[in-house]
PDB file of C-alpha atoms in Angstrom:
ATOM      1  CA  MET A 882      11.621  52.398 -14.752  1.00 98.00           C
ATOM      2  CA  THR A 883      15.029  53.200 -13.459  1.00 98.00           C
ATOM      3  CA  GLY A 884      18.186  50.977 -13.082  1.00 98.00           C
ATOM      4  CA  TRP A 885      20.436  49.590 -15.722  1.00 98.00           C
ATOM      5  CA  CYS A 886      19.924  47.384 -18.736  1.00 96.00           C
ATOM      6  CA  ARG A 887      19.600  43.612 -18.956  1.00 96.00           C
ATOM      7  CA  SER A 888      17.577  43.521 -15.768  1.00 97.00           C
ATOM      8  CA  GLY A 889      14.245  42.468 -17.228  1.00 97.00           C
ATOM      9  CA  THR A 890      12.675  45.863 -17.748  1.00 98.00           C
ATOM     10  CA  THR A 891      11.547  44.874 -21.211  1.00 97.00           C
ATOM     11  CA  MET A 892       9.686  41.939 -20.100  1.00 98.00           C
ATOM     12  CA  ILE A 893       8.123  43.660 -17.038  1.00 98.00           C
ATOM     13  CA  GLY A 894       6.906  46.452 -19.338  1.00 98.00           C
ATOM     14  CA  ASN A 895       5.668  44.269 -21.918  1.00 98.00           C
ATOM     15  CA  LEU A 896       3.686  42.236 -19.301  1.00 98.00           C
ATOM     16  CA  LEU A 897       2.116  45.398 -18.074  1.00 98.00           C
ATOM     17  CA  ASN A 898       1.184  46.442 -21.567  1.00 98.00           C
ATOM     18  CA  GLU A 899      -1.254  43.693 -21.516  1.00 98.00           C
ATOM     19  CA  LEU A 900      -3.522  45.376 -18.976  1.00 98.00           C
ATOM     20  CA  ASP A 901      -6.468  47.584 -20.094  1.00 98.00           C
ATOM     21  CA  GLY A 902      -5.377  51.150 -19.940  1.00 98.00           C
ATOM     22  CA  VAL A 903      -1.747  50.600 -19.750  1.00 98.00           C
ATOM     23  CA  VAL A 904       0.758  51.142 -22.513  1.00 98.00           C
ATOM     24  CA  HIS A 905       4.417  50.397 -22.400  1.00 98.00           C
ATOM     25  CA  VAL A 906       6.529  52.380 -24.654  1.00 98.00           C
ATOM     26  CA  GLY A 907       9.990  50.995 -24.401  1.00 98.00           C
ATOM     27  CA  GLU A 908      13.057  53.299 -23.910  1.00 98.00           C
ATOM     28  CA  LEU A 909      11.049  56.593 -24.699  1.00 98.00           C
ATOM     29  CA  ARG A 910      14.233  58.549 -24.285  1.00 97.00           C
ATOM     30  CA  TYR A 911      15.233  57.207 -27.752  1.00 97.00           C
ATOM     31  CA  LEU A 912      12.217  58.217 -29.708  1.00 98.00           C
ATOM     32  CA  TRP A 913      13.835  61.080 -31.143  1.00 98.00           C
ATOM     33  CA  ARG A 914      17.552  59.944 -31.615  1.00 97.00           C
ATOM     34  CA  ASN A 915      16.693  56.431 -32.968  1.00 96.00           C
ATOM     35  CA  GLY A 916      13.401  56.661 -34.246  1.00 97.00           C
ATOM     36  CA  VAL A 917      13.191  60.068 -35.844  1.00 98.00           C
ATOM     37  CA  LEU A 918      16.984  60.713 -36.655  1.00 97.00           C
ATOM     38  CA  GLY A 919      18.179  57.175 -37.122  1.00 95.00           C
ATOM     39  CA  ASP A 920      21.319  57.785 -35.286  1.00 93.00           C
ATOM     40  CA  GLY A 921      20.856  54.943 -32.598  1.00 87.00           C
ATOM     41  CA  THR A 922      21.044  51.047 -32.708  1.00 86.00           C
ATOM     42  CA  ASN A 923      17.500  50.546 -34.036  1.00 93.00           C
ATOM     43  CA  THR A 924      14.730  52.312 -35.646  1.00 96.00           C
ATOM     44  CA  SER A 925      12.007  49.817 -35.459  1.00 97.00           C
ATOM     45  CA  CYS A 926       8.933  49.857 -33.179  1.00 98.00           C
ATOM     46  CA  GLY A 927       7.861  46.864 -31.165  1.00 98.00           C
ATOM     47  CA  CYS A 928       5.041  46.447 -33.736  1.00 98.00           C
ATOM     48  CA  ALA A 929       7.838  45.815 -36.381  1.00 96.00           C
ATOM     49  CA  GLU A 930       7.137  49.107 -38.488  1.00 98.00           C
ATOM     50  CA  PRO A 931       9.785  51.755 -38.572  1.00 97.00           C
ATOM     51  CA  VAL A 932       8.947  54.263 -35.570  1.00 98.00           C
ATOM     52  CA  VAL A 933       7.955  57.021 -37.983  1.00 97.00           C
ATOM     53  CA  ASP A 934       5.405  54.789 -39.784  1.00 98.00           C
ATOM     54  CA  CYS A 935       4.078  53.158 -36.731  1.00 98.00           C
ATOM     55  CA  PRO A 936       0.256  53.858 -36.424  1.00 98.00           C
ATOM     56  CA  LEU A 937       0.792  55.065 -32.664  1.00 98.00           C
ATOM     57  CA  TRP A 938       4.084  57.005 -33.066  1.00 98.00           C
ATOM     58  CA  SER A 939       3.419  58.829 -36.546  1.00 98.00           C
ATOM     59  CA  LYS A 940       0.495  60.201 -34.584  1.00 98.00           C
ATOM     60  CA  VAL A 941       2.285  61.232 -31.660  1.00 98.00           C
ATOM     61  CA  LEU A 942       5.023  62.557 -33.626  1.00 98.00           C
ATOM     62  CA  GLY A 943       2.363  64.633 -35.552  1.00 98.00           C
ATOM     63  CA  LEU A 944       1.236  66.177 -32.262  1.00 98.00           C
ATOM     64  CA  THR A 945       4.631  66.989 -30.778  1.00 98.00           C
ATOM     65  CA  GLY A 946       7.048  67.158 -33.575  1.00 97.00           C
ATOM     66  CA  GLY A 947       6.156  70.586 -34.821  1.00 96.00           C
ATOM     67  CA  ALA A 948       6.623  71.899 -38.463  1.00 96.00           C
ATOM     68  CA  ASP A 949      10.040  70.358 -38.854  1.00 98.00           C
ATOM     69  CA  VAL A 950      10.174  67.002 -36.895  1.00 98.00           C
ATOM     70  CA  LEU A 951      13.879  66.566 -37.612  1.00 98.00           C
ATOM     71  CA  ALA A 952      14.775  69.931 -36.213  1.00 98.00           C
ATOM     72  CA  THR A 953      12.644  69.121 -33.173  1.00 98.00           C
ATOM     73  CA  ALA A 954      14.446  65.680 -32.714  1.00 98.00           C
ATOM     74  CA  ARG A 955      17.767  67.529 -32.899  1.00 98.00           C
ATOM     75  CA  LEU A 956      16.562  69.859 -30.168  1.00 98.00           C
ATOM     76  CA  TRP A 957      15.495  66.963 -27.905  1.00 98.00           C
ATOM     77  CA  ALA A 958      18.765  64.923 -28.451  1.00 97.00           C
ATOM     78  CA  GLU A 959      20.649  68.150 -27.468  1.00 98.00           C
ATOM     79  CA  ALA A 960      18.676  68.828 -24.458  1.00 98.00           C
ATOM     80  CA  GLN A 961      18.935  65.276 -23.126  1.00 98.00           C
ATOM     81  CA  ASP A 962      22.588  65.320 -23.615  1.00 98.00           C
ATOM     82  CA  LEU A 963      22.931  68.497 -21.804  1.00 98.00           C
ATOM     83  CA  LEU A 964      20.437  68.170 -19.116  1.00 98.00           C
ATOM     84  CA  VAL A 965      19.485  64.423 -18.245  1.00 98.00           C
ATOM     85  CA  ARG A 966      22.419  62.158 -18.261  1.00 98.00           C
ATOM     86  CA  THR A 967      22.907  60.244 -15.244  1.00 98.00           C
ATOM     87  CA  ARG A 968      25.621  62.537 -14.124  1.00 97.00           C
ATOM     88  CA  HIS A 969      22.763  65.350 -13.988  1.00 98.00           C
ATOM     89  CA  THR A 970      20.634  63.374 -11.421  1.00 98.00           C
ATOM     90  CA  ALA A 971      21.696  65.266  -8.240  1.00 97.00           C
ATOM     91  CA  ARG A 972      21.194  68.613 -10.247  1.00 97.00           C
ATOM     92  CA  ARG A 973      17.775  67.581 -11.382  1.00 98.00           C
ATOM     93  CA  LEU A 974      16.827  66.992  -7.840  1.00 97.00           C
ATOM     94  CA  ALA A 975      17.662  70.511  -6.683  1.00 96.00           C
ATOM     95  CA  ALA A 976      14.583  72.698  -5.724  1.00 92.00           C
ATOM     96  CA  ARG A 977      15.434  75.346  -8.360  1.00 94.00           C
ATOM     97  CA  GLN A 978      15.839  74.194 -12.084  1.00 96.00           C
ATOM     98  CA  SER A 979      17.371  76.192 -14.999  1.00 97.00           C
ATOM     99  CA  PRO A 980      14.936  77.634 -17.614  1.00 98.00           C
ATOM    100  CA  ALA A 981      16.289  74.788 -20.219  1.00 98.00           C
ATOM    101  CA  ALA A 982      15.549  72.261 -17.626  1.00 98.00           C
ATOM    102  CA  CYS A 983      11.976  73.496 -17.060  1.00 97.00           C
ATOM    103  CA  GLU A 984      11.448  73.686 -20.671  1.00 98.00           C
ATOM    104  CA  LEU A 985      12.407  70.105 -21.111  1.00 98.00           C
ATOM    105  CA  ALA A 986      10.228  69.076 -18.364  1.00 98.00           C
ATOM    106  CA  ALA A 987       7.233  70.711 -20.130  1.00 97.00           C
ATOM    107  CA  ARG A 988       8.135  69.058 -23.292  1.00 98.00           C
ATOM    108  CA  MET A 989       8.233  65.643 -21.642  1.00 98.00           C
ATOM    109  CA  ALA A 990       4.870  66.274 -20.140  1.00 97.00           C
ATOM    110  CA  GLU A 991       3.681  67.055 -23.447  1.00 98.00           C
ATOM    111  CA  LEU A 992       5.104  64.029 -25.057  1.00 98.00           C
ATOM    112  CA  TYR A 993       3.331  61.887 -22.379  1.00 98.00           C
ATOM    113  CA  ALA A 994      -0.017  63.618 -22.838  1.00 98.00           C
ATOM    114  CA  ALA A 995       0.106  63.026 -26.464  1.00 98.00           C
ATOM    115  CA  ILE A 996       0.927  59.333 -26.002  1.00 98.00           C
ATOM    116  CA  ALA A 997      -1.911  59.080 -23.687  1.00 98.00           C
ATOM    117  CA  ALA A 998      -4.256  60.984 -26.212  1.00 98.00           C
ATOM    118  CA  VAL A 999      -3.283  58.596 -29.087  1.00 98.00           C
ATOM    119  CA  SER A1000      -3.259  55.432 -27.272  1.00 98.00           C
ATOM    120  CA  GLY A1001      -6.243  55.971 -24.779  1.00 98.00           C
ATOM    121  CA  ALA A1002      -3.977  54.793 -21.919  1.00 98.00           C
ATOM    122  CA  HIS A1003      -4.257  56.111 -18.444  1.00 98.00           C
ATOM    123  CA  THR A1004      -0.835  54.801 -17.574  1.00 98.00           C
ATOM    124  CA  ILE A1005       2.392  54.852 -19.512  1.00 98.00           C
ATOM    125  CA  VAL A1006       5.332  52.610 -18.796  1.00 98.00           C
ATOM    126  CA  ASP A1007       8.490  54.270 -19.851  1.00 98.00           C
ATOM    127  CA  SER A1008      11.512  51.952 -19.381  1.00 98.00           C
ATOM    128  CA  SER A1009      14.240  54.410 -20.419  1.00 98.00           C
ATOM    129  CA  LYS A1010      15.988  53.714 -17.008  1.00 98.00           C
ATOM    130  CA  PHE A1011      17.688  57.287 -17.068  1.00 98.00           C
ATOM    131  CA  PRO A1012      17.375  58.497 -13.350  1.00 98.00           C
ATOM    132  CA  ALA A1013      17.899  61.970 -14.200  1.00 98.00           C
ATOM    133  CA  GLU A1014      14.726  61.996 -16.217  1.00 98.00           C
ATOM    134  CA  ALA A1015      12.757  60.654 -13.163  1.00 98.00           C
ATOM    135  CA  ALA A1016      14.386  63.327 -11.110  1.00 98.00           C
ATOM    136  CA  LEU A1017      13.299  66.108 -13.451  1.00 97.00           C
ATOM    137  CA  LEU A1018       9.792  64.707 -13.146  1.00 96.00           C
ATOM    138  CA  SER A1019       9.726  64.505  -9.485  1.00 92.00           C
ATOM    139  CA  GLY A1020       6.526  65.972  -7.945  1.00 88.00           C
ATOM    140  CA  THR A1021       4.448  65.077 -11.109  1.00 93.00           C
ATOM    141  CA  ASP A1022       2.034  62.079 -11.247  1.00 95.00           C
ATOM    142  CA  LEU A1023       5.023  59.722 -11.460  1.00 97.00           C
ATOM    143  CA  ARG A1024       5.756  56.411  -9.975  1.00 98.00           C
ATOM    144  CA  ILE A1025       9.278  55.063 -10.045  1.00 98.00           C
ATOM    145  CA  LEU A1026      10.319  51.459 -10.416  1.00 98.00           C
ATOM    146  CA  HIS A1027      13.865  50.836  -9.680  1.00 98.00           C
ATOM    147  CA  VAL A1028      14.815  47.365 -11.011  1.00 98.00           C
ATOM    148  CA  VAL A1029      18.292  45.796 -10.130  1.00 98.00           C
ATOM    149  CA  ARG A1030      19.899  42.593 -11.072  1.00 98.00           C
ATOM    150  CA  ASP A1031      23.129  40.876  -9.777  1.00 98.00           C
ATOM    151  CA  PRO A1032      25.826  42.780 -11.520  1.00 98.00           C
ATOM    152  CA  ARG A1033      27.716  39.481 -12.384  1.00 98.00           C
ATOM    153  CA  ALA A1034      24.616  38.388 -14.172  1.00 98.00           C
ATOM    154  CA  VAL A1035      24.263  41.805 -16.072  1.00 98.00           C
ATOM    155  CA  ALA A1036      28.037  41.419 -16.956  1.00 98.00           C
ATOM    156  CA  HIS A1037      27.375  37.926 -18.511  1.00 97.00           C
ATOM    157  CA  SER A1038      24.489  39.133 -20.396  1.00 97.00           C
ATOM    158  CA  TRP A1039      26.518  41.807 -21.825  1.00 97.00           C
ATOM    159  CA  LEU A1040      29.344  39.537 -23.115  1.00 97.00           C
ATOM    160  CA  ARG A1041      27.047  38.462 -25.795  1.00 92.00           C
ATOM    161  CA  PRO A1042      25.900  40.782 -28.379  1.00 93.00           C
ATOM    162  CA  LYS A1043      21.995  40.648 -29.211  1.00 92.00           C
ATOM    163  CA  ASP A1044      20.741  41.344 -32.533  1.00 92.00           C
ATOM    164  CA  TYR A1045      21.217  45.304 -32.893  1.00 92.00           C
ATOM    165  CA  ILE A1046      22.897  45.471 -29.499  1.00 94.00           C
ATOM    166  CA  PRO A1047      26.697  45.164 -29.363  1.00 94.00           C
ATOM    167  CA  ALA A1048      28.364  43.210 -26.552  1.00 97.00           C
ATOM    168  CA  MET A1049      30.136  45.248 -23.687  1.00 98.00           C
ATOM    169  CA  SER A1050      33.024  44.474 -21.339  1.00 98.00           C
ATOM    170  CA  PRO A1051      32.366  43.241 -17.722  1.00 98.00           C
ATOM    171  CA  ALA A1052      34.337  46.500 -16.435  1.00 98.00           C
ATOM    172  CA  ARG A1053      32.043  48.934 -18.728  1.00 98.00           C
ATOM    173  CA  SER A1054      28.848  47.251 -17.914  1.00 98.00           C
ATOM    174  CA  THR A1055      29.537  47.132 -14.104  1.00 98.00           C
ATOM    175  CA  VAL A1056      30.398  50.853 -14.148  1.00 98.00           C
ATOM    176  CA  TYR A1057      27.208  51.708 -15.770  1.00 98.00           C
ATOM    177  CA  TRP A1058      25.384  49.332 -13.469  1.00 98.00           C
ATOM    178  CA  THR A1059      26.951  51.120 -10.368  1.00 98.00           C
ATOM    179  CA  GLY A1060      26.376  54.805 -11.675  1.00 98.00           C
ATOM    180  CA  PHE A1061      22.679  54.186 -12.843  1.00 98.00           C
ATOM    181  CA  ASN A1062      21.846  52.227  -9.616  1.00 98.00           C
ATOM    182  CA  ALA A1063      23.456  54.835  -7.328  1.00 98.00           C
ATOM    183  CA  ALA A1064      21.698  57.672  -9.162  1.00 98.00           C
ATOM    184  CA  SER A1065      18.347  55.696  -8.867  1.00 98.00           C
ATOM    185  CA  GLU A1066      18.861  55.375  -5.152  1.00 98.00           C
ATOM    186  CA  LEU A1067      18.977  59.277  -4.985  1.00 97.00           C
ATOM    187  CA  VAL A1068      15.670  59.546  -7.032  1.00 98.00           C
ATOM    188  CA  CYS A1069      13.862  56.917  -4.811  1.00 98.00           C
ATOM    189  CA  LEU A1070      15.257  58.303  -1.584  1.00 97.00           C
ATOM    190  CA  ARG A1071      13.684  61.819  -2.589  1.00 96.00           C
ATOM    191  CA  ASN A1072      10.515  60.085  -3.462  1.00 96.00           C
ATOM    192  CA  PRO A1073       9.798  57.313  -1.046  1.00 96.00           C
ATOM    193  CA  ALA A1074       6.039  57.168  -1.116  1.00 96.00           C
ATOM    194  CA  THR A1075       5.962  56.860  -5.042  1.00 97.00           C
ATOM    195  CA  SER A1076       8.973  54.499  -5.700  1.00 98.00           C
ATOM    196  CA  MET A1077       9.900  50.813  -5.147  1.00 98.00           C
ATOM    197  CA  ARG A1078      12.731  48.535  -5.888  1.00 98.00           C
ATOM    198  CA  LEU A1079      12.316  45.206  -7.368  1.00 98.00           C
ATOM    199  CA  ARG A1080      15.235  42.584  -7.770  1.00 98.00           C
ATOM    200  CA  TYR A1081      15.258  40.734 -11.068  1.00 98.00           C
ATOM    201  CA  GLU A1082      15.940  37.698  -9.080  1.00 98.00           C
ATOM    202  CA  ASP A1083      12.682  38.044  -6.892  1.00 98.00           C
ATOM    203  CA  PHE A1084      10.782  38.793  -9.903  1.00 98.00           C
ATOM    204  CA  VAL A1085      11.447  35.757 -11.871  1.00 98.00           C
ATOM    205  CA  ARG A1086      11.043  33.496  -8.923  1.00 97.00           C
ATOM    206  CA  ASP A1087       7.499  34.983  -8.474  1.00 97.00           C
ATOM    207  CA  PRO A1088       6.444  37.177 -11.495  1.00 98.00           C
ATOM    208  CA  ARG A1089       2.889  37.141 -10.506  1.00 98.00           C
ATOM    209  CA  GLY A1090       3.801  38.458  -7.008  1.00 98.00           C
ATOM    210  CA  GLY A1091       6.154  41.023  -8.435  1.00 98.00           C
ATOM    211  CA  LEU A1092       3.465  42.389 -10.661  1.00 98.00           C
ATOM    212  CA  ALA A1093       0.952  42.647  -8.087  1.00 98.00           C
ATOM    213  CA  ASP A1094       3.405  44.743  -6.012  1.00 98.00           C
ATOM    214  CA  ILE A1095       3.948  47.038  -9.080  1.00 98.00           C
ATOM    215  CA  LEU A1096       0.189  47.325  -9.574  1.00 98.00           C
ATOM    216  CA  ARG A1097      -0.238  48.621  -6.014  1.00 98.00           C
ATOM    217  CA  LEU A1098       2.501  51.129  -6.590  1.00 98.00           C
ATOM    218  CA  LEU A1099       0.411  52.123  -9.595  1.00 97.00           C
ATOM    219  CA  GLY A1100      -2.713  52.221  -7.703  1.00 97.00           C
ATOM    220  CA  LEU A1101      -4.390  49.886 -10.382  1.00 97.00           C
ATOM    221  CA  ARG A1102      -6.880  47.346  -9.344  1.00 96.00           C
ATOM    222  CA  ALA A1103      -6.159  44.543 -11.821  1.00 97.00           C
ATOM    223  CA  GLU A1104      -4.962  40.925 -11.923  1.00 97.00           C
ATOM    224  CA  PRO A1105      -1.492  40.369 -12.894  1.00 98.00           C
ATOM    225  CA  PRO A1106      -1.424  39.248 -16.565  1.00 98.00           C
ATOM    226  CA  ILE A1107       0.626  36.026 -15.761  1.00 98.00           C
ATOM    227  CA  GLY A1108      -0.175  32.679 -14.374  1.00 97.00           C
ATOM    228  CA  ALA A1109       1.285  31.222 -11.165  1.00 94.00           C
ATOM    229  CA  ASP A1110       3.406  29.000 -13.503  1.00 95.00           C
ATOM    230  CA  GLY A1111       5.220  32.036 -15.014  1.00 97.00           C
ATOM    231  CA  LEU A1112       3.335  31.709 -18.301  1.00 98.00           C
ATOM    232  CA  ALA A1113       1.861  34.703 -20.022  1.00 98.00           C
ATOM    233  CA  THR A1114       0.799  35.520 -23.547  1.00 98.00           C
ATOM    234  CA  LEU A1115       1.946  38.928 -25.168  1.00 98.00           C
ATOM    235  CA  GLY A1116       0.441  40.811 -27.904  1.00 98.00           C
ATOM    236  CA  VAL A1117       1.732  43.535 -29.960  1.00 98.00           C
ATOM    237  CA  ASN A1118       3.587  46.391 -28.311  1.00 98.00           C
ATOM    238  CA  HIS A1119       4.691  49.875 -29.383  1.00 98.00           C
ATOM    239  CA  THR A1120       8.187  50.025 -27.865  1.00 98.00           C
ATOM    240  CA  VAL A1121      10.557  52.571 -29.258  1.00 97.00           C
ATOM    241  CA  THR A1122      13.570  50.594 -28.517  1.00 95.00           C
ATOM    242  CA  GLY A1123      14.814  48.194 -25.723  1.00 94.00           C
ATOM    243  CA  ASN A1124      16.012  44.557 -25.388  1.00 93.00           C
ATOM    244  CA  PRO A1125      15.434  42.670 -28.682  1.00 95.00           C
ATOM    245  CA  ASP A1126      13.090  40.486 -26.945  1.00 94.00           C
ATOM    246  CA  ARG A1127      10.507  43.025 -27.104  1.00 96.00           C
ATOM    247  CA  PHE A1128       9.481  41.766 -30.488  1.00 96.00           C
ATOM    248  CA  ALA A1129       8.376  38.400 -28.967  1.00 94.00           C
ATOM    249  CA  GLN A1130       4.709  37.799 -29.098  1.00 96.00           C
ATOM    250  CA  GLY A1131       2.375  34.898 -28.107  1.00 97.00           C
ATOM    251  CA  ARG A1132       3.104  32.555 -25.182  1.00 97.00           C
ATOM    252  CA  VAL A1133       6.259  33.316 -23.034  1.00 97.00           C
ATOM    253  CA  ARG A1134       7.261  31.969 -19.667  1.00 96.00           C
ATOM    254  CA  VAL A1135       9.157  33.913 -16.991  1.00 97.00           C
ATOM    255  CA  ARG A1136      11.855  32.129 -15.309  1.00 94.00           C
ATOM    256  CA  PRO A1137      15.249  32.329 -13.630  1.00 93.00           C
ATOM    257  CA  ASP A1138      18.419  32.628 -15.657  1.00 92.00           C
ATOM    258  CA  ASP A1139      21.359  31.298 -13.616  1.00 93.00           C
ATOM    259  CA  ARG A1140      23.653  30.495 -16.525  1.00 94.00           C
ATOM    260  CA  TRP A1141      25.957  33.264 -15.446  1.00 96.00           C
ATOM    261  CA  ARG A1142      27.098  31.192 -12.381  1.00 95.00           C
ATOM    262  CA  ARG A1143      28.494  28.504 -14.455  1.00 95.00           C
ATOM    263  CA  ASP A1144      29.520  30.405 -17.633  1.00 96.00           C
ATOM    264  CA  LEU A1145      30.874  33.884 -16.532  1.00 97.00           C
ATOM    265  CA  PRO A1146      34.649  33.839 -16.568  1.00 96.00           C
ATOM    266  CA  ARG A1147      36.417  34.145 -13.227  1.00 96.00           C
ATOM    267  CA  ARG A1148      38.281  37.214 -14.036  1.00 97.00           C
ATOM    268  CA  ALA A1149      35.033  38.961 -15.424  1.00 97.00           C
ATOM    269  CA  GLY A1150      33.199  37.921 -12.169  1.00 97.00           C
ATOM    270  CA  ALA A1151      36.092  39.370 -10.113  1.00 97.00           C
ATOM    271  CA  THR A1152      35.877  42.658 -11.953  1.00 98.00           C
ATOM    272  CA  ALA A1153      32.137  43.029 -11.857  1.00 98.00           C
ATOM    273  CA  THR A1154      32.193  42.067  -7.894  1.00 98.00           C
ATOM    274  CA  ALA A1155      34.983  44.625  -7.337  1.00 98.00           C
ATOM    275  CA  LEU A1156      33.372  47.384  -9.269  1.00 98.00           C
ATOM    276  CA  ALA A1157      29.902  46.922  -7.777  1.00 98.00           C
ATOM    277  CA  PHE A1158      31.100  46.292  -4.165  1.00 97.00           C
ATOM    278  CA  PRO A1159      29.665  49.382  -2.669  1.00 95.00           C
ATOM    279  CA  LEU A1160      25.991  48.407  -3.607  1.00 97.00           C
ATOM    280  CA  LEU A1161      26.248  44.590  -3.493  1.00 97.00           C
ATOM    281  CA  GLY A1162      25.077  44.480   0.153  1.00 96.00           C
ATOM    282  CA  ARG A1163      22.529  46.823  -0.201  1.00 97.00           C
ATOM    283  CA  TYR A1164      20.659  44.696  -2.604  1.00 98.00           C
ATOM    284  CA  GLY A1165      21.430  41.592  -0.947  1.00 97.00           C
ATOM    285  CA  TYR A1166      24.005  40.167  -3.456  1.00 97.00           C
ATOM    286  CA  PRO A1167      26.819  38.350  -1.902  1.00 96.00           C
ATOM    287  CA  VAL A1168      30.448  39.047  -2.473  1.00 95.00           C
ATOM    288  CA  ARG A1169      31.032  35.244  -3.225  1.00 90.00           C
ATOM    289  CA  THR A1170      28.621  33.362  -5.631  1.00 85.00           C
ATOM    290  CA  ALA A1171      28.231  29.782  -5.680  1.00 71.00           C
ATOM    291  CA  ALA A1172      28.255  28.067  -9.216  1.00 66.00           C
ATOM    292  CA  VAL A1173      25.430  25.889 -10.533  1.00 56.00           C
ATOM    293  CA  ALA A1174      25.747  22.445 -12.096  1.00 48.00           C
TER     294      ALA A1174
END
């Protein structure tokens, strides 16, 4: 998945995780920095165990971490910073790649293969959302789901800290929103047959239909794991990190959240609108928004 945070990717991934042969690994990019080095915001797997002690990730790290897993983790973190930040997306789409980029692509393929071997899954859902990683893997057996949400709703969500995730200003969240989505556009334009865009607003209005579209993209013949009423049952997952809601299990309901229309401060809304203006029309979001009672 590509796009920006607070757009529903954790919920989408965890719903797909309920299908036989599918595993949602959360934001896999942070396996090494958060899970192994402990430098990020959270070191817990979605199963509530520390990542390094998780029955899935401990085996995956055993297969891919080498003799010194800490040294391997530092190499991964360095390569990610140098090669697959959002600003590197166009470069990663180039026909010729540097030896370092080719080595990182091979390491990513090795990691996905290890996850498949340990989990028994044929489909791995990675909600890291870094478009440069998707760009680097273009041409492989990859499907790209670009998830977008109204930037005002995203800015409102970021105003509130969530457990281990701190708050972010409307200006900063919208700059990220614009950059990550613009870069995702580049990747999807290069891979039109293997990518699709899904708006959060459309998904929460019809989650069953949205999941059906995703399953067609993945080439999977399965029933969406959610009822027409938006109710689903979630089991244990092994997400590396992501939205704290990833720990939720049992019955959940997917439904629209329009609180931002009422609660987002006017100045914050104006800031988000101005900074996201170049992409608002492309995604069908109006410049002026109506309040809700």
